[in-house]
PDB file of C-alpha atoms in Angstrom:
ATOM      1  CA  MET A   8      -6.563  12.844   1.613  1.00  0.00           C
ATOM      2  CA  ASN A   9      -8.789  13.761   4.557  1.00  0.00           C
ATOM      3  CA  ASN A  10     -10.433  11.270   6.895  1.00  0.00           C
ATOM      4  CA  LEU A  11     -14.169  11.727   6.561  1.00  0.00           C
ATOM      5  CA  ARG A  12     -15.527   9.145   9.005  1.00  0.00           C
ATOM      6  CA  LYS A  13     -14.938   5.704  10.453  1.00  0.00           C
ATOM      7  CA  ILE A  14     -17.202   3.087   8.910  1.00  0.00           C
ATOM      8  CA  GLY A  15     -17.478  -0.699   8.915  1.00  0.00           C
ATOM      9  CA  LEU A  16     -16.415  -2.267   5.642  1.00  0.00           C
ATOM     10  CA  SER A  17     -17.182  -5.961   5.562  1.00  0.00           C
ATOM     11  CA  ALA A  18     -15.409  -6.442   2.226  1.00  0.00           C
ATOM     12  CA  LEU A  19     -12.138  -5.158   3.635  1.00  0.00           C
ATOM     13  CA  ALA A  20     -12.566  -7.216   6.792  1.00  0.00           C
ATOM     14  CA  GLY A  21     -12.827 -10.288   4.610  1.00  0.00           C
ATOM     15  CA  SER A  22      -9.632  -9.393   2.775  1.00  0.00           C
ATOM     16  CA  LEU A  23      -7.768  -9.382   6.108  1.00  0.00           C
ATOM     17  CA  ALA A  24      -9.190 -12.664   7.381  1.00  0.00           C
ATOM     18  CA  THR A  25      -6.165 -14.604   6.203  1.00  0.00           C
ATOM     19  CA  PHE A  26      -3.949 -12.656   8.619  1.00  0.00           C
ATOM     20  CA  SER A  27      -6.268 -13.066  11.662  1.00  0.00           C
ATOM     21  CA  VAL A  28      -6.019  -9.383  12.453  1.00  0.00           C
ATOM     22  CA  ASN A  29      -7.572  -8.323  15.743  1.00  0.00           C
ATOM     23  CA  ALA A  30      -9.404  -5.039  16.328  1.00  0.00           C
ATOM     24  CA  ALA A  31      -8.948  -3.766  12.796  1.00  0.00           C
ATOM     25  CA  ASP A  32      -9.659  -0.110  12.062  1.00  0.00           C
ATOM     26  CA  PHE A  33     -11.738   0.710   8.998  1.00  0.00           C
ATOM     27  CA  SER A  34     -12.014   4.070   7.281  1.00  0.00           C
ATOM     28  CA  VAL A  35     -12.963   5.792   4.073  1.00  0.00           C
ATOM     29  CA  SER A  36     -11.139   8.917   2.961  1.00  0.00           C
ATOM     30  CA  GLY A  37     -11.494  11.279   0.082  1.00  0.00           C
ATOM     31  CA  GLY A  38     -11.091  14.868  -0.909  1.00  0.00           C
ATOM     32  CA  ALA A  39     -13.403  17.674  -1.816  1.00  0.00           C
ATOM     33  CA  SER A  40     -11.533  19.564  -4.514  1.00  0.00           C
ATOM     34  CA  ILE A  41     -12.103  21.653  -7.625  1.00  0.00           C
ATOM     35  CA  THR A  42      -9.372  21.969 -10.267  1.00  0.00           C
ATOM     36  CA  PHE A  43      -8.993  24.342 -13.187  1.00  0.00           C
ATOM     37  CA  ASP A  44      -6.251  23.547 -15.700  1.00  0.00           C
ATOM     38  CA  ASP A  45      -4.982  23.695 -19.264  1.00  0.00           C
ATOM     39  CA  PRO A  46      -2.025  21.289 -19.702  1.00  0.00           C
ATOM     40  CA  ASN A  47      -1.394  22.223 -23.353  1.00  0.00           C
ATOM     41  CA  ARG A  48      -2.220  25.908 -23.483  1.00  0.00           C
ATOM     42  CA  GLY A  49      -2.477  27.364 -26.978  1.00  0.00           C
ATOM     43  CA  PHE A  50      -2.163  24.040 -28.824  1.00  0.00           C
ATOM     44  CA  SER A  51      -5.443  22.286 -28.083  1.00  0.00           C
ATOM     45  CA  ASP A  52      -9.035  23.209 -27.272  1.00  0.00           C
ATOM     46  CA  ARG A  53      -9.335  22.563 -23.548  1.00  0.00           C
ATOM     47  CA  GLY A  54     -13.006  23.375 -23.404  1.00  0.00           C
ATOM     48  CA  ASN A  55     -14.327  23.547 -19.855  1.00  0.00           C
ATOM     49  CA  GLY A  56     -11.183  23.336 -17.721  1.00  0.00           C
ATOM     50  CA  PHE A  57     -13.055  22.885 -14.430  1.00  0.00           C
ATOM     51  CA  TYR A  58     -13.429  19.455 -12.818  1.00  0.00           C
ATOM     52  CA  MET A  59     -13.654  17.983  -9.329  1.00  0.00           C
ATOM     53  CA  GLY A  60     -11.809  15.264  -7.452  1.00  0.00           C
ATOM     54  CA  ASP A  61     -13.331  11.839  -8.095  1.00  0.00           C
ATOM     55  CA  SER A  62     -11.649   9.335  -5.807  1.00  0.00           C
ATOM     56  CA  LEU A  63     -12.411   7.587  -2.513  1.00  0.00           C
ATOM     57  CA  THR A  64      -9.960   5.357  -0.649  1.00  0.00           C
ATOM     58  CA  PHE A  65     -11.214   2.511   1.527  1.00  0.00           C
ATOM     59  CA  SER A  66      -8.692   1.338   4.126  1.00  0.00           C
ATOM     60  CA  ALA A  67      -8.357  -1.208   6.915  1.00  0.00           C
ATOM     61  CA  SER A  68      -5.482  -1.794   9.317  1.00  0.00           C
ATOM     62  CA  GLY A  69      -4.723  -3.925  12.335  1.00  0.00           C
ATOM     63  CA  GLU A  70      -2.172  -6.242  13.902  1.00  0.00           C
ATOM     64  CA  THR A  71      -1.773 -10.017  13.807  1.00  0.00           C
ATOM     65  CA  ASP A  72      -1.350 -12.175  16.905  1.00  0.00           C
ATOM     66  CA  ASN A  73       2.413 -12.228  16.352  1.00  0.00           C
ATOM     67  CA  GLY A  74       2.712  -8.439  16.185  1.00  0.00           C
ATOM     68  CA  VAL A  75       2.832  -7.877  12.411  1.00  0.00           C
ATOM     69  CA  GLY A  76       0.987  -4.748  11.306  1.00  0.00           C
ATOM     70  CA  VAL A  77      -1.297  -5.250   8.305  1.00  0.00           C
ATOM     71  CA  ALA A  78      -2.923  -2.520   6.229  1.00  0.00           C
ATOM     72  CA  VAL A  79      -4.845  -2.667   2.960  1.00  0.00           C
ATOM     73  CA  SER A  80      -6.284   0.107   0.818  1.00  0.00           C
ATOM     74  CA  TYR A  81      -8.357   0.343  -2.351  1.00  0.00           C
ATOM     75  CA  GLU A  82      -9.027   3.536  -4.270  1.00  0.00           C
ATOM     76  CA  LEU A  83     -12.202   3.965  -6.283  1.00  0.00           C
ATOM     77  CA  ASP A  84     -11.430   6.448  -9.033  1.00  0.00           C
ATOM     78  CA  GLY A  85     -13.309   7.891 -11.983  1.00  0.00           C
ATOM     79  CA  THR A  86     -16.304   5.720 -12.836  1.00  0.00           C
ATOM     80  CA  ALA A  87     -16.100   3.638  -9.641  1.00  0.00           C
ATOM     81  CA  ALA A  88     -13.303   1.437 -11.001  1.00  0.00           C
ATOM     82  CA  ILE A  89     -10.639   0.215  -8.554  1.00  0.00           C
ATOM     83  CA  ASP A  90      -7.474   2.210  -9.168  1.00  0.00           C
ATOM     84  CA  ASP A  91      -4.612   2.299  -6.644  1.00  0.00           C
ATOM     85  CA  MET A  92      -4.469  -0.670  -4.262  1.00  0.00           C
ATOM     86  CA  LYS A  93      -1.863  -2.153  -1.957  1.00  0.00           C
ATOM     87  CA  ILE A  94      -1.212  -4.360   1.090  1.00  0.00           C
ATOM     88  CA  THR A  95       1.398  -3.305   3.652  1.00  0.00           C
ATOM     89  CA  LEU A  96       3.047  -5.516   6.280  1.00  0.00           C
ATOM     90  CA  SER A  97       5.116  -3.739   8.939  1.00  0.00           C
ATOM     91  CA  GLY A  98       7.095  -4.341  12.088  1.00  0.00           C
ATOM     92  CA  ASP A  99      10.387  -3.585  13.786  1.00  0.00           C
ATOM     93  CA  TRP A 100      12.061  -5.010  10.682  1.00  0.00           C
ATOM     94  CA  GLY A 101      10.625  -2.300   8.396  1.00  0.00           C
ATOM     95  CA  SER A 102       7.753  -2.527   5.939  1.00  0.00           C
ATOM     96  CA  MET A 103       6.886  -4.730   2.971  1.00  0.00           C
ATOM     97  CA  VAL A 104       4.362  -3.463   0.430  1.00  0.00           C
ATOM     98  CA  PHE A 105       2.675  -5.549  -2.239  1.00  0.00           C
ATOM     99  CA  ASP A 106       1.527  -2.926  -4.716  1.00  0.00           C
ATOM    100  CA  GLY A 107      -1.336  -4.170  -6.823  1.00  0.00           C
ATOM    101  CA  HIS A 108      -1.590  -0.977  -8.860  1.00  0.00           C
ATOM    102  CA  GLY A 109      -0.576   2.680  -8.843  1.00  0.00           C
ATOM    103  CA  GLY A 110       2.640   2.622  -6.804  1.00  0.00           C
ATOM    104  CA  SER A 111       6.165   3.820  -7.515  1.00  0.00           C
ATOM    105  CA  SER A 112       9.329   1.769  -7.438  1.00  0.00           C
ATOM    106  CA  ALA A 113      12.215   2.740  -5.163  1.00  0.00           C
ATOM    107  CA  MET A 114      13.802   4.875  -7.877  1.00  0.00           C
ATOM    108  CA  GLY A 115      10.486   6.069  -9.291  1.00  0.00           C
ATOM    109  CA  ALA A 116       9.578   7.610  -5.938  1.00  0.00           C
ATOM    110  CA  VAL A 117      12.690   9.835  -6.041  1.00  0.00           C
ATOM    111  CA  ASP A 118      12.907  10.765  -9.746  1.00  0.00           C
ATOM    112  CA  ASP A 119      12.717  14.466  -8.766  1.00  0.00           C
ATOM    113  CA  LYS A 120      13.137  15.402  -5.105  1.00  0.00           C
ATOM    114  CA  THR A 121      13.870  19.074  -5.722  1.00  0.00           C
ATOM    115  CA  PRO A 122      11.550  21.350  -3.696  1.00  0.00           C
ATOM    116  CA  ASN A 123       8.342  22.795  -5.131  1.00  0.00           C
ATOM    117  CA  ALA A 124       5.167  24.279  -3.671  1.00  0.00           C
ATOM    118  CA  TYR A 125       2.776  22.260  -5.895  1.00  0.00           C
ATOM    119  CA  GLU A 126       4.323  20.142  -8.690  1.00  0.00           C
ATOM    120  CA  GLU A 127       7.681  19.609 -10.423  1.00  0.00           C
ATOM    121  CA  ALA A 128       8.795  21.841 -13.317  1.00  0.00           C
ATOM    122  CA  TRP A 129       8.125  19.076 -15.878  1.00  0.00           C
ATOM    123  CA  ASP A 130       4.712  18.179 -14.478  1.00  0.00           C
ATOM    124  CA  VAL A 131       1.316  19.703 -15.403  1.00  0.00           C
ATOM    125  CA  ILE A 132       2.267  19.654 -19.127  1.00  0.00           C
ATOM    126  CA  ASP A 133       0.340  16.955 -21.045  1.00  0.00           C
ATOM    127  CA  THR A 134      -0.034  17.227 -24.805  1.00  0.00           C
ATOM    128  CA  ASN A 135      -2.077  14.084 -25.400  1.00  0.00           C
ATOM    129  CA  GLY A 136      -4.686  14.813 -28.044  1.00  0.00           C
ATOM    130  CA  SER A 137      -2.506  17.294 -29.933  1.00  0.00           C
ATOM    131  CA  THR A 138      -0.357  16.653 -32.986  1.00  0.00           C
ATOM    132  CA  THR A 139       2.651  16.069 -30.726  1.00  0.00           C
ATOM    133  CA  GLY A 140       1.192  14.008 -27.891  1.00  0.00           C
ATOM    134  CA  GLY A 141       2.938  12.933 -24.739  1.00  0.00           C
ATOM    135  CA  THR A 142       4.581  14.399 -21.680  1.00  0.00           C
ATOM    136  CA  PRO A 143       8.084  15.717 -20.923  1.00  0.00           C
ATOM    137  CA  THR A 144      10.804  13.082 -20.603  1.00  0.00           C
ATOM    138  CA  VAL A 145      12.109  12.278 -17.115  1.00  0.00           C
ATOM    139  CA  ILE A 146      14.693   9.686 -16.014  1.00  0.00           C
ATOM    140  CA  GLY A 147      12.646   7.636 -13.553  1.00  0.00           C
ATOM    141  CA  GLY A 148      12.101   4.146 -12.236  1.00  0.00           C
ATOM    142  CA  GLY A 149      10.302   1.167 -13.724  1.00  0.00           C
ATOM    143  CA  GLY A 150       8.075  -1.530 -12.338  1.00  0.00           C
ATOM    144  CA  SER A 151       4.375  -2.147 -12.799  1.00  0.00           C
ATOM    145  CA  ASP A 152       1.349  -3.802 -11.198  1.00  0.00           C
ATOM    146  CA  GLY A 153       2.153  -6.583  -8.743  1.00  0.00           C
ATOM    147  CA  MET A 154       5.357  -5.007  -7.410  1.00  0.00           C
ATOM    148  CA  TRP A 155       7.051  -5.743  -4.060  1.00  0.00           C
ATOM    149  CA  ILE A 156       8.609  -2.802  -2.167  1.00  0.00           C
ATOM    150  CA  TYR A 157      10.651  -3.269   1.030  1.00  0.00           C
ATOM    151  CA  SER A 158      11.864  -0.388   3.219  1.00  0.00           C
ATOM    152  CA  THR A 159      14.193  -0.762   6.190  1.00  0.00           C
ATOM    153  CA  PRO A 160      13.602   1.007   9.492  1.00  0.00           C
ATOM    154  CA  SER A 161      15.615   4.189  10.022  1.00  0.00           C
ATOM    155  CA  MET A 162      19.202   3.396  10.960  1.00  0.00           C
ATOM    156  CA  GLY A 163      20.873   6.560  12.228  1.00  0.00           C
ATOM    157  CA  GLY A 164      18.777   8.603   9.800  1.00  0.00           C
ATOM    158  CA  ALA A 165      19.322   6.255   6.824  1.00  0.00           C
ATOM    159  CA  VAL A 166      16.507   4.336   5.117  1.00  0.00           C
ATOM    160  CA  ALA A 167      17.008   1.861   2.258  1.00  0.00           C
ATOM    161  CA  THR A 168      14.266   0.799  -0.162  1.00  0.00           C
ATOM    162  CA  ILE A 169      14.258  -2.090  -2.641  1.00  0.00           C
ATOM    163  CA  ALA A 170      11.597  -2.690  -5.301  1.00  0.00           C
ATOM    164  CA  TYR A 171      11.074  -5.895  -7.300  1.00  0.00           C
ATOM    165  CA  HIS A 172       8.686  -6.646 -10.150  1.00  0.00           C
ATOM    166  CA  ASN A 173       8.512 -10.174 -11.515  1.00  0.00           C
ATOM    167  CA  SER A 174       8.528 -10.220 -15.297  1.00  0.00           C
ATOM    168  CA  GLY A 175       8.946 -12.738 -18.051  1.00  0.00           C
ATOM    169  CA  GLY A 176       7.192 -11.393 -21.090  1.00  0.00           C
ATOM    170  CA  SER A 177       8.680 -11.736 -24.551  1.00  0.00           C
ATOM    171  CA  ALA A 178       9.776  -8.080 -24.562  1.00  0.00           C
ATOM    172  CA  ALA A 179      11.784  -8.284 -21.317  1.00  0.00           C
ATOM    173  CA  ALA A 180      14.639 -10.664 -20.620  1.00  0.00           C
ATOM    174  CA  GLU A 181      14.747  -9.865 -16.916  1.00  0.00           C
ATOM    175  CA  SER A 182      12.510  -8.969 -14.012  1.00  0.00           C
ATOM    176  CA  TYR A 183      12.810  -5.413 -12.734  1.00  0.00           C
ATOM    177  CA  MET A 184      14.630  -4.394  -9.542  1.00  0.00           C
ATOM    178  CA  ASP A 185      15.890  -1.076  -8.219  1.00  0.00           C
ATOM    179  CA  PHE A 186      16.984   0.405  -4.905  1.00  0.00           C
ATOM    180  CA  ALA A 187      17.214   3.759  -3.164  1.00  0.00           C
ATOM    181  CA  VAL A 188      18.941   5.101  -0.052  1.00  0.00           C
ATOM    182  CA  ALA A 189      17.979   8.296   1.779  1.00  0.00           C
ATOM    183  CA  LEU A 190      20.030   9.795   4.597  1.00  0.00           C
ATOM    184  CA  SER A 191      18.947  12.569   6.954  1.00  0.00           C
ATOM    185  CA  PRO A 192      21.999  12.888   9.232  1.00  0.00           C
ATOM    186  CA  GLU A 193      21.078  13.674  12.809  1.00  0.00           C
ATOM    187  CA  ALA A 194      24.108  15.959  13.106  1.00  0.00           C
ATOM    188  CA  VAL A 195      22.870  18.282  10.319  1.00  0.00           C
ATOM    189  CA  GLU A 196      19.242  19.234  10.851  1.00  0.00           C
ATOM    190  CA  GLY A 197      17.306  19.899   7.635  1.00  0.00           C
ATOM    191  CA  LEU A 198      19.731  18.066   5.305  1.00  0.00           C
ATOM    192  CA  THR A 199      18.649  15.048   3.230  1.00  0.00           C
ATOM    193  CA  LEU A 200      20.874  13.139   0.819  1.00  0.00           C
ATOM    194  CA  GLY A 201      19.677  10.417  -1.526  1.00  0.00           C
ATOM    195  CA  PHE A 202      20.812   7.967  -4.187  1.00  0.00           C
ATOM    196  CA  ALA A 203      18.926   5.463  -6.352  1.00  0.00           C
ATOM    197  CA  ALA A 204      19.873   3.081  -9.151  1.00  0.00           C
ATOM    198  CA  ALA A 205      18.375   0.506 -11.523  1.00  0.00           C
ATOM    199  CA  ASP A 206      19.908  -1.813 -14.110  1.00  0.00           C
ATOM    200  CA  ASN A 207      17.501  -3.909 -16.145  1.00  0.00           C
ATOM    201  CA  ALA A 208      16.512  -5.122 -19.588  1.00  0.00           C
ATOM    202  CA  VAL A 209      13.611  -3.267 -21.142  1.00  0.00           C
ATOM    203  CA  GLY A 210      13.494  -5.256 -24.368  1.00  0.00           C
ATOM    204  CA  ASN A 211      15.410  -7.707 -26.495  1.00  0.00           C
ATOM    205  CA  SER A 212      19.086  -6.643 -26.368  1.00  0.00           C
ATOM    206  CA  ILE A 213      18.056  -3.296 -24.831  1.00  0.00           C
ATOM    207  CA  ASP A 214      19.446  -2.554 -21.386  1.00  0.00           C
ATOM    208  CA  HIS A 215      18.957   0.527 -19.222  1.00  0.00           C
ATOM    209  CA  ASP A 216      21.429   1.491 -16.496  1.00  0.00           C
ATOM    210  CA  LYS A 217      19.929   4.389 -14.512  1.00  0.00           C
ATOM    211  CA  SER A 218      21.058   6.323 -11.464  1.00  0.00           C
ATOM    212  CA  THR A 219      20.150   9.516  -9.627  1.00  0.00           C
ATOM    213  CA  MET A 220      21.462  11.465  -6.645  1.00  0.00           C
ATOM    214  CA  TYR A 221      19.973  14.443  -4.839  1.00  0.00           C
ATOM    215  CA  ALA A 222      20.375  16.755  -1.873  1.00  0.00           C
ATOM    216  CA  THR A 223      17.854  19.023  -0.162  1.00  0.00           C
ATOM    217  CA  TYR A 224      18.399  21.426   2.719  1.00  0.00           C
ATOM    218  CA  ALA A 225      15.819  23.296   4.778  1.00  0.00           C
ATOM    219  CA  MET A 226      16.950  26.352   6.713  1.00  0.00           C
ATOM    220  CA  GLY A 227      14.429  28.733   8.182  1.00  0.00           C
ATOM    221  CA  ALA A 228      11.824  29.685   5.591  1.00  0.00           C
ATOM    222  CA  PHE A 229      13.926  28.435   2.651  1.00  0.00           C
ATOM    223  CA  THR A 230      14.264  24.904   1.267  1.00  0.00           C
ATOM    224  CA  VAL A 231      16.710  24.316  -1.590  1.00  0.00           C
ATOM    225  CA  GLY A 232      17.617  21.200  -3.520  1.00  0.00           C
ATOM    226  CA  ALA A 233      19.504  19.830  -6.522  1.00  0.00           C
ATOM    227  CA  GLN A 234      19.479  16.526  -8.390  1.00  0.00           C
ATOM    228  CA  MET A 235      21.466  14.801 -11.139  1.00  0.00           C
ATOM    229  CA  SER A 236      20.303  11.722 -13.072  1.00  0.00           C
ATOM    230  CA  ASP A 237      21.838   9.514 -15.757  1.00  0.00           C
ATOM    231  CA  LEU A 238      20.542   6.859 -18.164  1.00  0.00           C
ATOM    232  CA  ASP A 239      22.905   4.634 -20.182  1.00  0.00           C
ATOM    233  CA  ASP A 240      21.165   2.827 -23.057  1.00  0.00           C
ATOM    234  CA  THR A 241      22.761  -0.008 -25.028  1.00  0.00           C
ATOM    235  CA  ARG A 242      21.312   1.495 -28.213  1.00  0.00           C
ATOM    236  CA  ALA A 243      23.287   4.148 -30.049  1.00  0.00           C
ATOM    237  CA  ASN A 244      22.412   7.825 -29.505  1.00  0.00           C
ATOM    238  CA  SER A 245      19.958   7.001 -26.718  1.00  0.00           C
ATOM    239  CA  ASP A 246      21.766   8.038 -23.509  1.00  0.00           C
ATOM    240  CA  GLN A 247      20.239  10.762 -21.324  1.00  0.00           C
ATOM    241  CA  GLU A 248      21.433  13.045 -18.541  1.00  0.00           C
ATOM    242  CA  SER A 249      19.447  15.505 -16.463  1.00  0.00           C
ATOM    243  CA  VAL A 250      19.995  18.147 -13.822  1.00  0.00           C
ATOM    244  CA  ALA A 251      17.332  19.792 -11.686  1.00  0.00           C
ATOM    245  CA  TYR A 252      17.141  22.295  -8.890  1.00  0.00           C
ATOM    246  CA  GLY A 253      14.419  24.019  -6.925  1.00  0.00           C
ATOM    247  CA  VAL A 254      13.796  26.452  -4.091  1.00  0.00           C
ATOM    248  CA  THR A 255      10.747  27.177  -1.962  1.00  0.00           C
ATOM    249  CA  TYR A 256      10.115  30.033   0.434  1.00  0.00           C
ATOM    250  CA  ALA A 257       7.540  29.957   3.230  1.00  0.00           C
ATOM    251  CA  VAL A 258       6.247  33.509   3.320  1.00  0.00           C
ATOM    252  CA  ASN A 259       4.391  32.572   6.499  1.00  0.00           C
ATOM    253  CA  ASP A 260       2.845  29.460   8.060  1.00  0.00           C
ATOM    254  CA  ASP A 261       0.070  29.477   5.440  1.00  0.00           C
ATOM    255  CA  PHE A 262       1.652  30.665   2.194  1.00  0.00           C
ATOM    256  CA  SER A 263       4.589  29.150   0.249  1.00  0.00           C
ATOM    257  CA  ILE A 264       6.003  29.864  -3.184  1.00  0.00           C
ATOM    258  CA  GLY A 265       8.485  27.909  -5.283  1.00  0.00           C
ATOM    259  CA  TYR A 266      10.616  27.907  -8.422  1.00  0.00           C
ATOM    260  CA  SER A 267      11.974  24.774 -10.092  1.00  0.00           C
ATOM    261  CA  TYR A 268      14.089  23.941 -13.140  1.00  0.00           C
ATOM    262  CA  HIS A 269      14.783  20.665 -14.960  1.00  0.00           C
ATOM    263  CA  GLU A 270      17.074  20.148 -17.953  1.00  0.00           C
ATOM    264  CA  LEU A 271      17.353  16.876 -19.907  1.00  0.00           C
ATOM    265  CA  GLU A 272      20.204  16.315 -22.358  1.00  0.00           C
ATOM    266  CA  THR A 273      19.801  13.603 -24.990  1.00  0.00           C
ATOM    267  CA  GLU A 274      22.065  12.155 -27.689  1.00  0.00           C
ATOM    268  CA  LEU A 275      19.533  12.735 -30.440  1.00  0.00           C
ATOM    269  CA  THR A 276      20.961  14.000 -33.711  1.00  0.00           C
ATOM    270  CA  THR A 277      18.994  17.224 -33.245  1.00  0.00           C
ATOM    271  CA  ASP A 278      20.964  17.767 -30.003  1.00  0.00           C
ATOM    272  CA  GLN A 279      18.258  19.924 -28.441  1.00  0.00           C
ATOM    273  CA  ASP A 280      18.090  19.896 -24.655  1.00  0.00           C
ATOM    274  CA  GLN A 281      14.663  19.688 -23.032  1.00  0.00           C
ATOM    275  CA  GLU A 282      14.312  22.559 -20.548  1.00  0.00           C
ATOM    276  CA  SER A 283      11.447  22.780 -18.041  1.00  0.00           C
ATOM    277  CA  THR A 284      10.745  25.694 -15.705  1.00  0.00           C
ATOM    278  CA  GLY A 285       7.928  26.148 -13.236  1.00  0.00           C
ATOM    279  CA  VAL A 286       6.584  28.477 -10.586  1.00  0.00           C
ATOM    280  CA  SER A 287       4.206  27.165  -7.932  1.00  0.00           C
ATOM    281  CA  PHE A 288       2.402  28.245  -4.789  1.00  0.00           C
ATOM    282  CA  SER A 289       0.302  26.891  -1.943  1.00  0.00           C
ATOM    283  CA  TYR A 290      -1.963  28.819   0.414  1.00  0.00           C
ATOM    284  CA  THR A 291      -3.841  27.294   3.354  1.00  0.00           C
ATOM    285  CA  SER A 292      -6.549  28.993   5.400  1.00  0.00           C
ATOM    286  CA  GLY A 293      -8.390  26.932   7.964  1.00  0.00           C
ATOM    287  CA  GLY A 294      -9.552  23.807   6.190  1.00  0.00           C
ATOM    288  CA  MET A 295      -9.106  25.256   2.698  1.00  0.00           C
ATOM    289  CA  THR A 296      -5.999  24.980   0.491  1.00  0.00           C
ATOM    290  CA  LEU A 297      -5.412  26.712  -2.822  1.00  0.00           C
ATOM    291  CA  GLY A 298      -2.395  25.549  -4.820  1.00  0.00           C
ATOM    292  CA  GLY A 299      -1.186  25.743  -8.374  1.00  0.00           C
ATOM    293  CA  ALA A 300       1.635  25.826 -10.867  1.00  0.00           C
ATOM    294  CA  MET A 301       2.469  27.438 -14.208  1.00  0.00           C
ATOM    295  CA  ASN A 302       5.064  25.413 -16.137  1.00  0.00           C
ATOM    296  CA  GLU A 303       6.815  25.647 -19.484  1.00  0.00           C
ATOM    297  CA  VAL A 304       8.793  23.048 -21.460  1.00  0.00           C
ATOM    298  CA  GLN A 305      11.083  23.834 -24.395  1.00  0.00           C
ATOM    299  CA  ASN A 306      12.216  21.185 -26.912  1.00  0.00           C
ATOM    300  CA  MET A 307      10.057  18.496 -25.319  1.00  0.00           C
ATOM    301  CA  GLY A 308      11.620  15.068 -25.595  1.00  0.00           C
ATOM    302  CA  GLY A 309      14.670  16.608 -27.291  1.00  0.00           C
ATOM    303  CA  THR A 310      12.690  17.695 -30.343  1.00  0.00           C
ATOM    304  CA  ALA A 311      13.567  21.193 -31.526  1.00  0.00           C
ATOM    305  CA  ALA A 312      10.856  23.882 -31.383  1.00  0.00           C
ATOM    306  CA  THR A 313       8.435  21.612 -29.532  1.00  0.00           C
ATOM    307  CA  ASP A 314       7.662  24.188 -26.856  1.00  0.00           C
ATOM    308  CA  ARG A 315       4.656  23.781 -24.595  1.00  0.00           C
ATOM    309  CA  GLU A 316       3.235  25.443 -21.501  1.00  0.00           C
ATOM    310  CA  GLY A 317       0.375  24.709 -19.118  1.00  0.00           C
ATOM    311  CA  TYR A 318      -1.129  25.531 -15.761  1.00  0.00           C
ATOM    312  CA  GLU A 319      -3.129  23.874 -13.002  1.00  0.00           C
ATOM    313  CA  PHE A 320      -4.887  25.322  -9.935  1.00  0.00           C
ATOM    314  CA  THR A 321      -6.695  23.297  -7.278  1.00  0.00           C
ATOM    315  CA  LEU A 322      -8.945  24.373  -4.427  1.00  0.00           C
ATOM    316  CA  SER A 323      -9.361  21.639  -1.834  1.00  0.00           C
ATOM    317  CA  PHE A 324     -11.244  21.376   1.450  1.00  0.00           C
ATOM    318  CA  ALA A 325     -10.577  19.457   4.648  1.00  0.00           C
ATOM    319  CA  PHE A 326     -13.476  18.689   6.988  1.00  0.00           C
TER     320      PHE A 326
END
């Protein structure tokens, strides 16, 4: 998102009054972008595939008398409805985020860290509205609105994140919690290692034990990465495993290309692995960026012969 201009926002100032923040900074940011896509090519009538970005983010930040940093943001999306929103407290002890809507849990933020130039291999595809609606299956995190997310400061290149979502509905016996650790060792420049895990009830007598680990390495113009994830389900024939890898190449300072692959193995009786492949690119010239991806998914969700493909291209402007 690109900072358009500093403006005074009395509504945001009021939301920070409780913290007695001094000299708060206020801003509104947004993006000028045009997208052309077809997420379910050949299986639905896309019609006019052109549309423009439709969100503005209003933000305020400052510091309390005792040195705690406070930031709040609200995104107006679509028909002027509030979409993503969060409050962040920060200090030498790390950061604590209360995510009102639109955030990712610790594990959800690292469900696929393999390199790409635009989007992951399983992204872009969306078959909602067709006879086989939905999106490709990915082993990711949980959580929902009203989630707490704490991240430690960097400790020798290591950062730990914990997410907690209070629950108590009839369909869930437990609240949700997960954690993630990322390590960028100072002795090996360009290397990042990560691990995340979650163990929680998702319904009556239904428990999910999920974990993922990844590694990425940047050397010169190349960045490569691989990731393995696992989901153990207490129900029969419901376990999942996935492996992913990706590589990007910076042709020059402005132009990058990428290839990514994701394979999900399920215990369904059909025993058909979901395979996703994607090619992506990004080109920047001055304040203009053109990026896109063309992805394909075979046996979506483990269902044989459910093969889909789609594409998305976006032209955005910074000013």
